XYZ file of C-alpha atoms in Angstrom:
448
model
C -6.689 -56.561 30.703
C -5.825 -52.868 31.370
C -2.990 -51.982 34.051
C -5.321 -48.956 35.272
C -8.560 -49.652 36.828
C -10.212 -46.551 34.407
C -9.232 -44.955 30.942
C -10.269 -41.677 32.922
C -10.675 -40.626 36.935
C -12.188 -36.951 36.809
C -12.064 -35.247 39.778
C -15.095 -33.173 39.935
C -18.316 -33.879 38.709
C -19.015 -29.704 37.782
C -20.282 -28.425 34.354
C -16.695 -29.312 32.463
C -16.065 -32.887 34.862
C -19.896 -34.240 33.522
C -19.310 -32.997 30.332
C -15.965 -34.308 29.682
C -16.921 -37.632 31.402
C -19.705 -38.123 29.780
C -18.367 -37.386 26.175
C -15.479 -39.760 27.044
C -17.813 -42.574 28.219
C -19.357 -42.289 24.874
C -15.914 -42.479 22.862
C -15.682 -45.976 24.748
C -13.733 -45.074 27.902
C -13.918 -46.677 31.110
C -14.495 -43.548 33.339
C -15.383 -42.629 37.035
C -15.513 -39.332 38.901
C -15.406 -38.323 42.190
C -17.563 -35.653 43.841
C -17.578 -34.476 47.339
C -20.555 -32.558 47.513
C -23.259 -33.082 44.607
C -23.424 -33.914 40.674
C -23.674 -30.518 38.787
C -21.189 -28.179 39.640
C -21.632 -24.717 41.363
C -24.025 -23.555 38.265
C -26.420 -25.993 38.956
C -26.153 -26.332 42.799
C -25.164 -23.346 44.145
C -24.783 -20.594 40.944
C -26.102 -19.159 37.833
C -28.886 -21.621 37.686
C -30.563 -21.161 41.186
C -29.361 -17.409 40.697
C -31.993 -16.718 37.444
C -34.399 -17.896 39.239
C -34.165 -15.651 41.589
C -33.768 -12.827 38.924
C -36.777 -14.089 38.011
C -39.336 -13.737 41.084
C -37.402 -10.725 42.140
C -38.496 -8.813 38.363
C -41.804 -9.831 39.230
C -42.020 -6.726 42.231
C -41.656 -4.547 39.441
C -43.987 -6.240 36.709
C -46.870 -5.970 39.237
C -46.732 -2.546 39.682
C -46.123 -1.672 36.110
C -49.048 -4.059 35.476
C -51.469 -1.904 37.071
C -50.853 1.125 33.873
C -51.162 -1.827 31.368
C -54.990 -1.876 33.046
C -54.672 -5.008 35.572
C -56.234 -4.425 39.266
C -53.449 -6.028 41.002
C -54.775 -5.964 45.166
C -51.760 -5.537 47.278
C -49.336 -8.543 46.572
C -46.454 -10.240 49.388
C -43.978 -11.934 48.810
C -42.652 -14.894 50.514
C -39.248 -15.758 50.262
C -39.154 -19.578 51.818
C -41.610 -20.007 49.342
C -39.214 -19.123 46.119
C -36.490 -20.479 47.953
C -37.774 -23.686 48.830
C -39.611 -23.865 44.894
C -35.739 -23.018 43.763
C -33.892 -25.295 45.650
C -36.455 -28.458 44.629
C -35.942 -27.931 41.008
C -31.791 -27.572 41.954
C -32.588 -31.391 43.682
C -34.299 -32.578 40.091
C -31.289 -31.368 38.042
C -28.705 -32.741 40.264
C -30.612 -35.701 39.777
C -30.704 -35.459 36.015
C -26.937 -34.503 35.627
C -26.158 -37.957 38.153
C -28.417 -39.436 35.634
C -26.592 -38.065 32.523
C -23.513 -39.923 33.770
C -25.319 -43.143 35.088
C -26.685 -43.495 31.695
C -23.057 -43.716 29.853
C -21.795 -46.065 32.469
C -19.964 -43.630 34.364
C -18.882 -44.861 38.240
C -19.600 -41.810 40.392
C -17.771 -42.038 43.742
C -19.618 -39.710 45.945
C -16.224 -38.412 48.083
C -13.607 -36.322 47.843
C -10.406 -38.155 46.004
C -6.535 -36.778 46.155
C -3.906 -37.533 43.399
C -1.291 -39.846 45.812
C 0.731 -40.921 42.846
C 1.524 -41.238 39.504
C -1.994 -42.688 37.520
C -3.105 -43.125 41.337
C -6.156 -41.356 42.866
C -7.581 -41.970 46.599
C -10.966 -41.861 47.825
C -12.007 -40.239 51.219
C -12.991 -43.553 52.135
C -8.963 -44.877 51.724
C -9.780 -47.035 48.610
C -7.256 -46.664 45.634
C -8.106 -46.041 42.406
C -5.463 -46.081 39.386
C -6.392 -44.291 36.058
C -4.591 -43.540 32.370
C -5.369 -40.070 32.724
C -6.623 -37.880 35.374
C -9.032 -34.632 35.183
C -9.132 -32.122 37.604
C -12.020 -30.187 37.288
C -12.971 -28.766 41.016
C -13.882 -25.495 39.738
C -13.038 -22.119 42.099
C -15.000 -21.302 45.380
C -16.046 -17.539 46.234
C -12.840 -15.266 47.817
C -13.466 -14.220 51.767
C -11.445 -11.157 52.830
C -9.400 -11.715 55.558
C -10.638 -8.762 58.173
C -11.167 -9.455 61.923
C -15.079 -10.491 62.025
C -15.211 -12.204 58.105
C -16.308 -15.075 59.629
C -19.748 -13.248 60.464
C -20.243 -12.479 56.372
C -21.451 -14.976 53.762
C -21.375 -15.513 50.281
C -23.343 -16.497 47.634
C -23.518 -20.407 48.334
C -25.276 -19.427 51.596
C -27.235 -16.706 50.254
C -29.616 -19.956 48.303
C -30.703 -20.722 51.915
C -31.048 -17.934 53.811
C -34.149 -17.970 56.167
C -35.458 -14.680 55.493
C -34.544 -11.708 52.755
C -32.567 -9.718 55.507
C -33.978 -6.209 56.089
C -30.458 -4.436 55.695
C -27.140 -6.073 53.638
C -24.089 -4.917 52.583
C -22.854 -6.518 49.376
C -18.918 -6.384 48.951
C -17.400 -6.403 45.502
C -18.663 -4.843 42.119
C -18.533 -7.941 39.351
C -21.366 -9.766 37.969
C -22.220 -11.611 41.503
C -22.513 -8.456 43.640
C -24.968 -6.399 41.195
C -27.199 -9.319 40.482
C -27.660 -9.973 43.792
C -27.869 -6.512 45.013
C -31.106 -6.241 42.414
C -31.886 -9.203 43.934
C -32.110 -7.994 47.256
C -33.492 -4.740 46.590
C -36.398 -6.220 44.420
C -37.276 -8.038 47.613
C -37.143 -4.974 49.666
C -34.058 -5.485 51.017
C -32.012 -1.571 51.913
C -28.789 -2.753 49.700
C -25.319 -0.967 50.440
C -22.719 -2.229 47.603
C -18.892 -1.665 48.664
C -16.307 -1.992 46.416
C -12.343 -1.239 46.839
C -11.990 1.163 43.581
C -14.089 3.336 41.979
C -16.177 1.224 39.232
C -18.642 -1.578 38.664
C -17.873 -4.657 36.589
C -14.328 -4.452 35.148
C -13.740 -5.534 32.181
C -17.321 -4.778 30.339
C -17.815 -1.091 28.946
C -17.888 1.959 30.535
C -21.042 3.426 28.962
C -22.801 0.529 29.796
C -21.153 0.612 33.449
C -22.093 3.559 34.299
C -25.820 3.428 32.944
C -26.208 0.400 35.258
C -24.870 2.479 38.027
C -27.475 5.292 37.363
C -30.309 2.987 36.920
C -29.268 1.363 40.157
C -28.958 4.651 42.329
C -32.460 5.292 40.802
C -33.818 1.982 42.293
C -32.347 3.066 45.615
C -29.081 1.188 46.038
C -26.561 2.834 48.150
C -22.606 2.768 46.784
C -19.855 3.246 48.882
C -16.134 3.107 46.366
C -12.895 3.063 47.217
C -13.559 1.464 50.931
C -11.967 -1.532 52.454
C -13.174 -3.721 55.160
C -10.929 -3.017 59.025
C -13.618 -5.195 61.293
C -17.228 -6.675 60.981
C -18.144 -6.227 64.339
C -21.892 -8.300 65.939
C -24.296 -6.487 67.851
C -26.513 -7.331 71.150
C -29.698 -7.785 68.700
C -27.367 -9.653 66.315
C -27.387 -6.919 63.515
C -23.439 -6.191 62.081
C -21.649 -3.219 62.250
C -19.573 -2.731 58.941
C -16.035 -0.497 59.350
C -14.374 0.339 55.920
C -12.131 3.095 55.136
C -12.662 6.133 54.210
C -16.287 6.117 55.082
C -18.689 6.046 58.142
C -19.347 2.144 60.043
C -22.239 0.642 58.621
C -24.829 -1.290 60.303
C -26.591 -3.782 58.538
C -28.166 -7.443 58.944
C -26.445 -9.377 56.428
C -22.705 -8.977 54.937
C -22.075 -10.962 51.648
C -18.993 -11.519 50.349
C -18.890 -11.293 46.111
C -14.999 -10.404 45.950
C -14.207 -12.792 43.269
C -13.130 -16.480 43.100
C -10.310 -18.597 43.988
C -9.501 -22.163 42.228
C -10.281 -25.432 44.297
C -6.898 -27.188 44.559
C -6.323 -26.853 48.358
C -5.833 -30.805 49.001
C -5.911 -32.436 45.942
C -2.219 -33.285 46.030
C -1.207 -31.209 43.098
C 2.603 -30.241 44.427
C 3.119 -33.773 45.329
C 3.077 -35.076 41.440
C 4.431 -32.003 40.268
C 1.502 -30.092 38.281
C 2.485 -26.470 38.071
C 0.312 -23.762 39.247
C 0.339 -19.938 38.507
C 0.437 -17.460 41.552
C -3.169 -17.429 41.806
C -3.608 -21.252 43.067
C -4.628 -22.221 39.536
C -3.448 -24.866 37.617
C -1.450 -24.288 34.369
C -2.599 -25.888 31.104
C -1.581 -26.292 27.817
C -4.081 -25.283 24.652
C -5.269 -28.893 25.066
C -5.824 -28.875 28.583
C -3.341 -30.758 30.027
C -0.864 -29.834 33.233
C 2.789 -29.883 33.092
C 2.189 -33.829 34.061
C 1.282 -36.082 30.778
C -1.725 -37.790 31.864
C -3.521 -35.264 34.489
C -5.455 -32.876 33.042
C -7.869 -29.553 34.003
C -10.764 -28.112 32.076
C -12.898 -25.235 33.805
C -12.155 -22.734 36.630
C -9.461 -24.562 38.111
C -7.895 -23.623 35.285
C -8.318 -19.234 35.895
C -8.958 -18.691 31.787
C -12.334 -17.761 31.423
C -14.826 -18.132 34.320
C -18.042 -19.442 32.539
C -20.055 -22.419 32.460
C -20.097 -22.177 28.542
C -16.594 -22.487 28.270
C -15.803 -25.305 30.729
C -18.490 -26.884 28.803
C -16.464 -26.621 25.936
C -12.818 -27.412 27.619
C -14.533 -30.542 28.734
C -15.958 -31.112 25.170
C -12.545 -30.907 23.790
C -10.625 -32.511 25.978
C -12.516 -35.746 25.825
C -12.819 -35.661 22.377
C -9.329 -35.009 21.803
C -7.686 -37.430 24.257
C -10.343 -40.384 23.453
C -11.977 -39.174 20.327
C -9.029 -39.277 17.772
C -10.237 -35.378 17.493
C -7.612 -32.799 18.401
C -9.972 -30.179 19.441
C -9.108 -25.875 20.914
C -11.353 -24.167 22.324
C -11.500 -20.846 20.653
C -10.838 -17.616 23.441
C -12.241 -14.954 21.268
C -14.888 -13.313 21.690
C -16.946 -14.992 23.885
C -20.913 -13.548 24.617
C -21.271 -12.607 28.616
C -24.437 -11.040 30.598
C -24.915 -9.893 33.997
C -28.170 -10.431 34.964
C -28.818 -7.314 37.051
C -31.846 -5.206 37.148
C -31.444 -4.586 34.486
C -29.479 -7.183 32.371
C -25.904 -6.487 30.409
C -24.736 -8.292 28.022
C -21.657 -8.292 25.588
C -19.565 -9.467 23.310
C -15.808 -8.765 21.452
C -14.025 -5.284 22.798
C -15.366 -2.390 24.063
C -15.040 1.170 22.932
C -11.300 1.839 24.980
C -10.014 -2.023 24.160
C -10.613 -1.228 20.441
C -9.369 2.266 20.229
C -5.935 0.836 21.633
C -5.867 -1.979 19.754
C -7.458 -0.375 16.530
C -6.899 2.941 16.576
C -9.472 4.015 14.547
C -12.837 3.092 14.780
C -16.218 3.976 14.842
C -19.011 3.844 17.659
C -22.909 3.722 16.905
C -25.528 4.250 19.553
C -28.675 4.059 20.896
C -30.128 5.385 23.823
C -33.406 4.883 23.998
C -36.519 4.411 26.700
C -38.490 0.775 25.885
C -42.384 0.974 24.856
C -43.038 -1.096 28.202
C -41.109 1.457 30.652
C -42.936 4.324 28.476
C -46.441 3.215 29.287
C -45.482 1.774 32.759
C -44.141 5.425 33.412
C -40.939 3.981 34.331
C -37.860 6.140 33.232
C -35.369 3.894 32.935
C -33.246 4.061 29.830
C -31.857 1.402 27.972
C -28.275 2.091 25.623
C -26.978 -0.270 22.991
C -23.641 0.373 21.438
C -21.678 -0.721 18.343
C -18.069 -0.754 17.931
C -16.629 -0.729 14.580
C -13.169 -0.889 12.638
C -13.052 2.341 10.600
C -11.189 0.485 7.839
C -12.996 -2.421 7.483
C -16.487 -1.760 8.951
C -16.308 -4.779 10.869
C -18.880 -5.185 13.959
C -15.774 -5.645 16.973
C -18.114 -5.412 19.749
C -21.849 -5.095 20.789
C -22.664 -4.433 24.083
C -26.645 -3.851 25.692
C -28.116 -2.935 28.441
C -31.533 -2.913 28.881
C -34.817 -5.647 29.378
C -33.874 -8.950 27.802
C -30.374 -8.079 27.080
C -29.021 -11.484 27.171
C -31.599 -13.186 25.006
C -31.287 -10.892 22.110
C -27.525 -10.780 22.652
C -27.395 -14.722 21.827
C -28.200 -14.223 18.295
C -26.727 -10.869 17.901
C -22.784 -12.755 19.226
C -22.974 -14.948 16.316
C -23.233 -11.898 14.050
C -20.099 -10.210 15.497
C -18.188 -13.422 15.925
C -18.515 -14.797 12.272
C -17.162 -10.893 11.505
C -19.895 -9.673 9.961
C -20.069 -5.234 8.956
C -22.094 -2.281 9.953
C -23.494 -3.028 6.375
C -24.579 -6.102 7.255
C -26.661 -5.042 9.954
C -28.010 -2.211 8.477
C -29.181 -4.566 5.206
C -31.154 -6.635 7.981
C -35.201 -5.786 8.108
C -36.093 -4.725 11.767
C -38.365 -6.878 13.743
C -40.880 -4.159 14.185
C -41.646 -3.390 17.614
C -39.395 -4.866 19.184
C -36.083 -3.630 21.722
C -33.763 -5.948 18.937
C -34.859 -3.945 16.357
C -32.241 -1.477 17.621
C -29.230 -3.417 16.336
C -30.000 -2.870 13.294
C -31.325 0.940 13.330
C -28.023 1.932 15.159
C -26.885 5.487 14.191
């Protein structure tokens, strides 16, 4: 008989907790996890899940009045939010039922309460039961960042914004990643006035600037309202319960709503981390190995607990490995480089590898193929909205470095197109490719 009650005690039942559970259930371990709030993870329950569908019904406010030049005679359409809401939060109730499923199915125990690490191999429920495992996996994920400004408490972030009662008539979004601009399309699809507020001067860090600043043109256009380089001093509430916004180095703000999209912070508040000597790194997050694990042996951490990459696709994959290194017999990496992203704003970015200023630093030479062009839907739908798609290239060796879209069905096309660029594939090999004639992807391969 076993001197541990499981093989495996994962703590968080997220994206990379069911995946690693599951895979380790099926490599014959005796494993249980612990969740506090409900099986799937902040993409299923409260996050990029939930989110597309509301990228979804909000594109639709454009589709019907572009349908009208395509010859439909659309009457005068309204929109009702509880109704989208309440359709999106029912099919977030069928796949938290199909993820508890998932783990049912391999045997896995599911304790459904928070559990703290009290000791070496030693977990403890919420309920004060003790549980003693072989190895431990933390995998709590991060939770959105709240400013700290007299009045935050007034704001609310993106898990709220799933269950709000009405689309509020007037919101100020603060931050400028992926969350703030797909929910300020969001918003503004539903006919929401959108102010976004963001402490420097630029829009999603990290992805290219043409594409940046093509989205920020596009969203200007739709009739989003920026306001850079502006911090919160106080959220103030008014007699008819509307907020008034003060920021520097711009005029107070009144608005309806305030929602907080100023980045994420790991979950390890509580989990008992210090007391068995895992390290963490300044941010709160807990420090891992290629392989996963903590500076303690048998506790692990796979996903955004971890602060590496901040995708479902990739705690996916930590969980993958883990499991099937620690109870497959199969040391498995996950590999870091270049990893396909979108945002799903209105509309959609996607990338992959380095942009045009990460490559000409790290290349030095290189060259950059465009195209800027206006889709045959927008043209008939007398829409002028632009889409851009750029190539970077090593000058030496012709090799694709990056891709990176913006435009309709950005994401989708980028799927296909990553695997291209990530298996190192040339300019050549693109342009040897037969467009897909008429289509948007035909673009990739047309690129001048």
């Amino acid at each position: 008989m076993s001197e541990y009650d499981y093989d495996l005690f994962t703590i968080g039942a997220g994206s990379g907790g069911v995946r690693a559970s599951r895979v380790a259930a099926a490599h014959g371990a005796r494993v249980a996890v612990a969740e506090e709030f409900r099986v799937g993870g902040t993409c299923v329950i409260r996050g990029c899940v939930p989110k597309k569908m509301l990228v979804y019904g909000a594109h639709f406010a454009e589709d019907l009045e572009d349908a009208r030049h395509f010859g439909w005679d659309i009457p005068e359409a309204r929109f009702d939010w509880v109704k989208l809401r309440d359709n999106v939060l029912n099919d977030v109730d069928r796949l938290n039922g199909l993820y508890t499923q998932t783990l049912t199915n391999h045997e896995v125990e599911i304790f459904h309460e928070r559990a703290t690490i009290t000791g070496p191999h030693e977990v403890t429920l919420s309920s004060g039961e003790k549980k003693t495992a072989k190895y431990i996996l933390v995998a709590t994920g991060a939770r959105p960042h709240v400013p700290s400004c007299p009045g935050h408490e007034l704001g609310i972030t993106s898990n709220e914004a799933f269950h709000l009662d009405a689309i509020p008539r007037r919101v100020l979004i603060a931050g400028a990643g992926y969350i703030a601009n797909e929910f300020a399309g969001i918003f503004n699809e539903f006919g929401a006035k959108v102010t976004l507020m963001n402490r420097s001067d630029q829009l999603l860090r990290g992805y290219d600037e043409a594409l940046r600043d093509r989205l920020l043109q596009i969203s200007i256009t739709k009739g989003i309202d920026f306001r850079f380089n502006a911090e919160f001093e106080k959220i103030e509430k008014n007699a008819d319960g509307s907020l008034t916004v003060f920021m520097t180095s711009h005029d107070p703000i009144e608005v309806d709503c305030v929602m907080f999209a100023t980045g994420r912070v790991p979950n390890v508040e509580g989990l008992g981390l210090e007391g068995v000597g895992v390290a963490m790194s300044d941010r709160g997050a807990i420090l891992v190995d290629e392989h996963s694990k903590s500076s303690v042996d048998h506790i692990y951490a796979v996903g955004d607990v971890t602060d590496r990459v901040q995708l479902t696709p990739v705690a996916i994959r930590e969980g993958q490995a883990f499991a099937d290194t620690v109870f497959g017999g199969k040391p498995t990496t996950v590999d870091y480089h270049c990893i396909p992203s979108a945002v799903f704003s209105h509309p959609p970015i996607a990338s992959v590898g380095m942009t045009e200023d990460e490559a000409a630093g790290k290349l030095g030479s290189i060259k950059v193929y465009t195209s800027d062009f206006r889709p045959m839907k927008n043209v008939v739908a007398h829409r002028d909205e632009r889409s851009l798609y750029k190539m970077i290239c090593d000058a030496e060796t012709d090799r694709v470095v990056g891709l990176h879209m913006i435009g309709p069905e950005a994401p989708e096309i980028m799927q296909a197109a990553a695997i291209a660029v990530k298996a190192g594939l040339t300019k050549a090999d693109f342009d040897a490719t037969v467009a897909v004639h008429p289509t948007m992807s035909e673009e990739l391969v047309l690129l001048k």
